[in-house]
mmCIF file of C-alpha atoms in Angstrom:
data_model
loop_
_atom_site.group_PDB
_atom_site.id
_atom_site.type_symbol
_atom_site.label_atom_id
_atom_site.label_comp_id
_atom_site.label_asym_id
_atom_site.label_seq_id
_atom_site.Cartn_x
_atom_site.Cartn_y
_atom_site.Cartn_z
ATOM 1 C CA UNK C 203 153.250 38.042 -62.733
ATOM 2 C CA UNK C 204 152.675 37.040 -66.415
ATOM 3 C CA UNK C 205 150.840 33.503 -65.005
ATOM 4 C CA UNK C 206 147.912 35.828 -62.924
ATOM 5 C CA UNK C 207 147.770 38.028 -66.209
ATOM 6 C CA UNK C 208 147.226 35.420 -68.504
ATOM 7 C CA UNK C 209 144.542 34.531 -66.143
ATOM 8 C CA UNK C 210 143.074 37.699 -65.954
ATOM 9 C CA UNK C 211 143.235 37.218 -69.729
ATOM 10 C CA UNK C 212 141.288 34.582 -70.254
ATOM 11 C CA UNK C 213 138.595 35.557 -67.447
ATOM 12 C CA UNK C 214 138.112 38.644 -69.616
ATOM 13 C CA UNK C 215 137.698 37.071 -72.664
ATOM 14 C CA UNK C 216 135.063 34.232 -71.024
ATOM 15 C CA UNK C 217 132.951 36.221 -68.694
ATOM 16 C CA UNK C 218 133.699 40.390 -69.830
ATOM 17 C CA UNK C 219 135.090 42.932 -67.905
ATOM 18 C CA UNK C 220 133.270 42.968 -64.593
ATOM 19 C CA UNK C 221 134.691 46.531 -63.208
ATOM 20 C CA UNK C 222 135.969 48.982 -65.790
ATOM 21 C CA UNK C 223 138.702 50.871 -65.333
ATOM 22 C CA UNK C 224 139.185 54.087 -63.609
ATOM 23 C CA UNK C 225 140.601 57.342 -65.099
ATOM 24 C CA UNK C 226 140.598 61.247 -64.212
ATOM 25 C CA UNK C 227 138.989 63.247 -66.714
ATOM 26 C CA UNK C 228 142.246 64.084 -68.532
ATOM 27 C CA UNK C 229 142.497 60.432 -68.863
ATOM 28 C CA UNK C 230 145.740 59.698 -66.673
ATOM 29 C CA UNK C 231 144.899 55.910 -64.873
ATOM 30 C CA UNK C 232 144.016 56.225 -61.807
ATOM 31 C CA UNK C 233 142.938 51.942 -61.095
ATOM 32 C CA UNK C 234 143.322 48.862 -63.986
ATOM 33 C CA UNK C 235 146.898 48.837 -64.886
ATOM 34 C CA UNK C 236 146.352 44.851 -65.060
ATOM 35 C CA UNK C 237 142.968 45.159 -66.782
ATOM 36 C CA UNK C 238 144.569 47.284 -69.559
ATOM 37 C CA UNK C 239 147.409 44.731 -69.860
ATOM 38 C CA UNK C 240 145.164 42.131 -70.561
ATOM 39 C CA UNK C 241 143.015 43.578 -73.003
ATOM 40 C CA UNK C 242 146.383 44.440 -74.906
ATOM 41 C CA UNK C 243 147.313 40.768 -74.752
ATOM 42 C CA UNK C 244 143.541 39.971 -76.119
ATOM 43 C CA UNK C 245 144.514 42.269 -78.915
ATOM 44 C CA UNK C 246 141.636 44.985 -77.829
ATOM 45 C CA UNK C 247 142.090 48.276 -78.902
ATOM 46 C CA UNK C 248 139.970 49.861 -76.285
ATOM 47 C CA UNK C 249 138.463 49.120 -72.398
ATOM 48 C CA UNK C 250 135.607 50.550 -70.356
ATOM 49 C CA UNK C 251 136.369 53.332 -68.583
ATOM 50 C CA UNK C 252 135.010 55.429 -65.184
ATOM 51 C CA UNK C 253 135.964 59.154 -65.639
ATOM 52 C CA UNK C 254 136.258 60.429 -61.732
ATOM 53 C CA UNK C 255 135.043 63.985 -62.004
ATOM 54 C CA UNK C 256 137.331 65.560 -59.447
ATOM 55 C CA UNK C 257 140.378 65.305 -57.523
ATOM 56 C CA UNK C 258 137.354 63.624 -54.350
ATOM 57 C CA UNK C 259 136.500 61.279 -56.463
ATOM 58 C CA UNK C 260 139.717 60.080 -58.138
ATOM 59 C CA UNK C 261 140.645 59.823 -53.877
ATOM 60 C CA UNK C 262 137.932 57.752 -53.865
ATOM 61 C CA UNK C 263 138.877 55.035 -56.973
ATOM 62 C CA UNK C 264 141.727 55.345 -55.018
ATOM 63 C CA UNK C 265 140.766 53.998 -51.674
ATOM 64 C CA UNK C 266 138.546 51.640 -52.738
ATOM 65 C CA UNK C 267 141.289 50.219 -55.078
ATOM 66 C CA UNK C 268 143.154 49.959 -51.821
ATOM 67 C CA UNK C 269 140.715 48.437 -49.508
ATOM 68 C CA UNK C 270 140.075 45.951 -52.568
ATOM 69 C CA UNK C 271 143.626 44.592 -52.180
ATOM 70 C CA UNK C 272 144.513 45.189 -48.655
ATOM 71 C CA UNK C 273 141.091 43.813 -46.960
ATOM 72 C CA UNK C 274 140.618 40.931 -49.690
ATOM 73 C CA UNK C 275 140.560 37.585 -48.039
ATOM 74 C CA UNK C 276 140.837 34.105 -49.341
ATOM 75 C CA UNK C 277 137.659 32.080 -49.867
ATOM 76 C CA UNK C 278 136.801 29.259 -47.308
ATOM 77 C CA UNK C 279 136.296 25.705 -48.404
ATOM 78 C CA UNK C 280 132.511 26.481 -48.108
ATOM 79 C CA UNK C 281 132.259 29.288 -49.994
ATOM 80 C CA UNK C 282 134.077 27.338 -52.593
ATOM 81 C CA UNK C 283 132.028 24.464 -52.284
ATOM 82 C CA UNK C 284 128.672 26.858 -52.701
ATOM 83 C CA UNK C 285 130.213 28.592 -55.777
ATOM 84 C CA UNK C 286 131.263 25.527 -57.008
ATOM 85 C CA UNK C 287 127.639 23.724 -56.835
ATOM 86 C CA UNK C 288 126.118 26.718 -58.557
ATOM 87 C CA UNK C 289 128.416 26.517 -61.324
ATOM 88 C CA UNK C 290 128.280 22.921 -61.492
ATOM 89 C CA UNK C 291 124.300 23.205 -61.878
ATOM 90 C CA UNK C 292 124.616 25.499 -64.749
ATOM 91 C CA UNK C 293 127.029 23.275 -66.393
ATOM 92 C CA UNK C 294 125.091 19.988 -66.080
ATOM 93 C CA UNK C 295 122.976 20.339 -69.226
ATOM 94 C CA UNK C 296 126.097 21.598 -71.385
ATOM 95 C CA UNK C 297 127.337 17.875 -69.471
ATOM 96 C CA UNK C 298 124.632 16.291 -70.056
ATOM 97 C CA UNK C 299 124.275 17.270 -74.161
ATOM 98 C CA UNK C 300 128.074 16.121 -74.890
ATOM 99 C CA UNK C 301 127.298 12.898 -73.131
ATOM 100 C CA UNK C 302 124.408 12.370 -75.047
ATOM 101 C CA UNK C 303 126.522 13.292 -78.683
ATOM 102 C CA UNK C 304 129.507 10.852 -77.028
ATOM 103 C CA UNK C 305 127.043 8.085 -76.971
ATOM 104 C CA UNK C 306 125.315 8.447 -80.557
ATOM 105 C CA UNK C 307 128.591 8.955 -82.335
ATOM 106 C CA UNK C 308 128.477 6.565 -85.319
ATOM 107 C CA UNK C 309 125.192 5.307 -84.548
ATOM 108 C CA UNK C 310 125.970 2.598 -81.962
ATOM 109 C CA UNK C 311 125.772 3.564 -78.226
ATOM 110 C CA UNK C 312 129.234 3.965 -76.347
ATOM 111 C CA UNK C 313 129.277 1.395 -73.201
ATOM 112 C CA UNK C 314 129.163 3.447 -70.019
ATOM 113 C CA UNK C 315 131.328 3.154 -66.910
ATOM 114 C CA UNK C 316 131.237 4.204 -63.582
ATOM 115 C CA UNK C 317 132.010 7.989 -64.261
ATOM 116 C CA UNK C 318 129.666 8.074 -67.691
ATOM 117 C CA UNK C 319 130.932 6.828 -71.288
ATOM 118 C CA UNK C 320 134.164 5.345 -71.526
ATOM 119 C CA UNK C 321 136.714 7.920 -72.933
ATOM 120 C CA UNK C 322 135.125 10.887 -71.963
ATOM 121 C CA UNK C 323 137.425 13.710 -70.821
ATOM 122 C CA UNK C 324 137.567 14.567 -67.040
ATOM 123 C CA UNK C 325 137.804 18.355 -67.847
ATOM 124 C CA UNK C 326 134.363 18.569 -69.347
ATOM 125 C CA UNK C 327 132.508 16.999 -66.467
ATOM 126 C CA UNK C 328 130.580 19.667 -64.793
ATOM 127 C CA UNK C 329 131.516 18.844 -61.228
ATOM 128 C CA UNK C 330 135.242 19.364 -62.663
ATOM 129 C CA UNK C 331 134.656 22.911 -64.818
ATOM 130 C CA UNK C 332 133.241 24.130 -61.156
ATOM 131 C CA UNK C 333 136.338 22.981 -59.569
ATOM 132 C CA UNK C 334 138.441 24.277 -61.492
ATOM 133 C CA UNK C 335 136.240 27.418 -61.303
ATOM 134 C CA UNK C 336 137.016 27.834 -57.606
ATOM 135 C CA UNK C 337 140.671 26.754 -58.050
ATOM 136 C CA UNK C 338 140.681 23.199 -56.458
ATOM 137 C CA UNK C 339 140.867 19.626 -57.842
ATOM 138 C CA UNK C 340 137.929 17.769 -59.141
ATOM 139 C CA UNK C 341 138.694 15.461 -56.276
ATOM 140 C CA UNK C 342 139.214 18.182 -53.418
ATOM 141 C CA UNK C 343 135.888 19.866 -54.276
ATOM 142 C CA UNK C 344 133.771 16.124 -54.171
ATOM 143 C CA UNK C 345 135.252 15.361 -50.854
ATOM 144 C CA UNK C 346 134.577 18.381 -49.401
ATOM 145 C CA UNK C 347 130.920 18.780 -50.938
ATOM 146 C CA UNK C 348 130.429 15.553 -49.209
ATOM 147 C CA UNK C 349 131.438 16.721 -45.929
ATOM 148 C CA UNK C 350 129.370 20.170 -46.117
ATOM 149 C CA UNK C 351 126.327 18.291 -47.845
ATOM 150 C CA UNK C 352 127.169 15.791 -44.517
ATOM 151 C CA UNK C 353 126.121 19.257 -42.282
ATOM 152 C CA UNK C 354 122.561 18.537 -43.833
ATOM 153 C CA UNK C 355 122.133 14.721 -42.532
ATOM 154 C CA UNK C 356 119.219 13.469 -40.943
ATOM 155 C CA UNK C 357 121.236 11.812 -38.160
ATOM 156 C CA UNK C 358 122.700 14.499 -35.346
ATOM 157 C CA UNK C 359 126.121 12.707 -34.558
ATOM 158 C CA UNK C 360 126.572 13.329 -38.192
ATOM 159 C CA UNK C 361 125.508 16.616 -38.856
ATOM 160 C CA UNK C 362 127.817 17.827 -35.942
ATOM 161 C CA UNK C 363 130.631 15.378 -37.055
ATOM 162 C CA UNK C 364 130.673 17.485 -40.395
ATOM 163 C CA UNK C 365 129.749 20.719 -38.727
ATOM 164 C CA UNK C 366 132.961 20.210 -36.896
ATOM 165 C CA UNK C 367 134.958 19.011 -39.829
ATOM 166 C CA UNK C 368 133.661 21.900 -41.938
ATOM 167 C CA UNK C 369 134.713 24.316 -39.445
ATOM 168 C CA UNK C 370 137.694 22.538 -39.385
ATOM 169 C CA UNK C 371 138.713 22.599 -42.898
ATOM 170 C CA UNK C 372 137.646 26.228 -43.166
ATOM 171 C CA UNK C 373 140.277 27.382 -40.594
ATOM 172 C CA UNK C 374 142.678 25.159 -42.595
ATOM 173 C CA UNK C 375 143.554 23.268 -39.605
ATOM 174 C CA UNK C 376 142.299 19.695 -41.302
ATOM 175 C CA UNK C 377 143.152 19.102 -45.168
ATOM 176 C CA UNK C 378 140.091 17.879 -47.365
ATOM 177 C CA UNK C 379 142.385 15.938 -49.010
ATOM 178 C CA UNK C 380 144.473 14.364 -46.339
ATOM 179 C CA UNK C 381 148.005 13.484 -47.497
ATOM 180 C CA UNK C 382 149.353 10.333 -47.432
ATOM 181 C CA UNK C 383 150.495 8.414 -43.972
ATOM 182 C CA UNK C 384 147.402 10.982 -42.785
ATOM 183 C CA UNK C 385 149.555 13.450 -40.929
ATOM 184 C CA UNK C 386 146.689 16.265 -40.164
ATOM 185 C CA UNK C 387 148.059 19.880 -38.302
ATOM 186 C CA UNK C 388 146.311 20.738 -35.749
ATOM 187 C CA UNK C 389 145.103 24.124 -34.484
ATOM 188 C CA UNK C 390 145.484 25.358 -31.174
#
C-alpha cells in the first residue's frame, strides 16, 4: 500500500526509526521490508540494523514480528484522547509562539476571534496537530476529550453519564461524532 508507506515515510523522517530492522548475520532480512522501503523513498543509503546471532534468535525476530501484527489491536477513543492531550501539551508553546508572531506582524496587533487571530490556519493549532496525531478530526478528538474530561466532574450523575458514554464510544457502539438525523447503533 504506497498511502501506509508514504506514511511510514514521513513518520521516519519526523520522529527516527523507533525499531531497527532485523537481519541474520549473513545479512538476509529477516523483519523491516517496509522500513527499508521507506528509507529508500527518503533517499537513505543505509538503516539500523539487529544482527540475530543464530538460527533461535532469527525464530525469535520472527515471532515477535508475528505477534506484532497478528495480536495488534486498534486504539480506543481514550487512549486516543490521552495520547492526544500529551501531544497537544507539548505543542501548546510551539502554538502559542506562532500566535504571538501572527499578532506582531507589521507592527499592529491582528484582531482576535473566537478560535485566536483571524486567519490563522486550523492545522497549526495544537489541539489539531494531536488529532491528527492519533488519526481523528480536530472536531472528533474535542468532543470526545469533553466527554472523558466529563468522567472527572464534580457532580455523580455526570461522571457516570460520561463513564457510560466513554465506555460506550470505546466499544464503538455510540459515534463521538454522531451523524446527521442522529441514527446511533446500538450494541447488544
Amino acid at each position: 500500500d504506497d498511502d501506509k508507506l508514504a506514511e511510514l515515510a514521513e513518520s521516519i523522517k519526523d520522529v527516527g526509526l523507533i525499531l531497527p530492522v532485523a537481519v541474520t548475520s549473513d545479512n538476509k532480512l529477516i523483519d523491516g521490508e517496509r522500513r527499508i522501503r521507506a528509507f529508500k523513498a527518503l533517499g537513505r543509503t543505509s538503516i539500523p540494523a539487529r544482527v540475530a546471532a543464530d538460527c533461535h534468535e532469527a525464530r525469535d525476530f520472527l515471532k515477535a514480528e508475528l505477534d506484532a501484527n497478528v495480536c495488534r489491536q486498534e486504539m480506543t477513543i481514550t487512549e486516543k484522547v490521552a495520547l492526544a492531550k500529551r501531544i497537544e501539551a507539548l505543542e501548546k508553546p510551539k502554538a502559542a509562539e506562532r500566535q504571538v508572531r501572527a499578532g506582531d506582524l507589521g507592527g499592529a496587533r491582528r484582531p482576535l476571534g473566537p478560535t485566536g487571530p483571524k486567519g490563522q490556519d486550523e492545522d497549526h493549532r495544537s489541539d489539531a496537530i494531536a488529532a491528527s496525531a492519533v488519526g481523528v478530526s480536530r472536531n472528533t478528538y474535542r468532543r470526545a476529550r469533553y466527554v472523558v474530561e466529563a468522567t472527572a466532574d464534580r457532580d455523580d450523575a455526570v461522571r457516570e453519564a460520561a463513564r457510560q458514554a466513554v465506555e460506550q464510544m470505546d466499544q464503538g457502539c455510540i459515534p463521538v461524532a454522531p451523524p446527521r438525523g442522529r441514527r446511533v447503533r446500538l450494541c447488544l
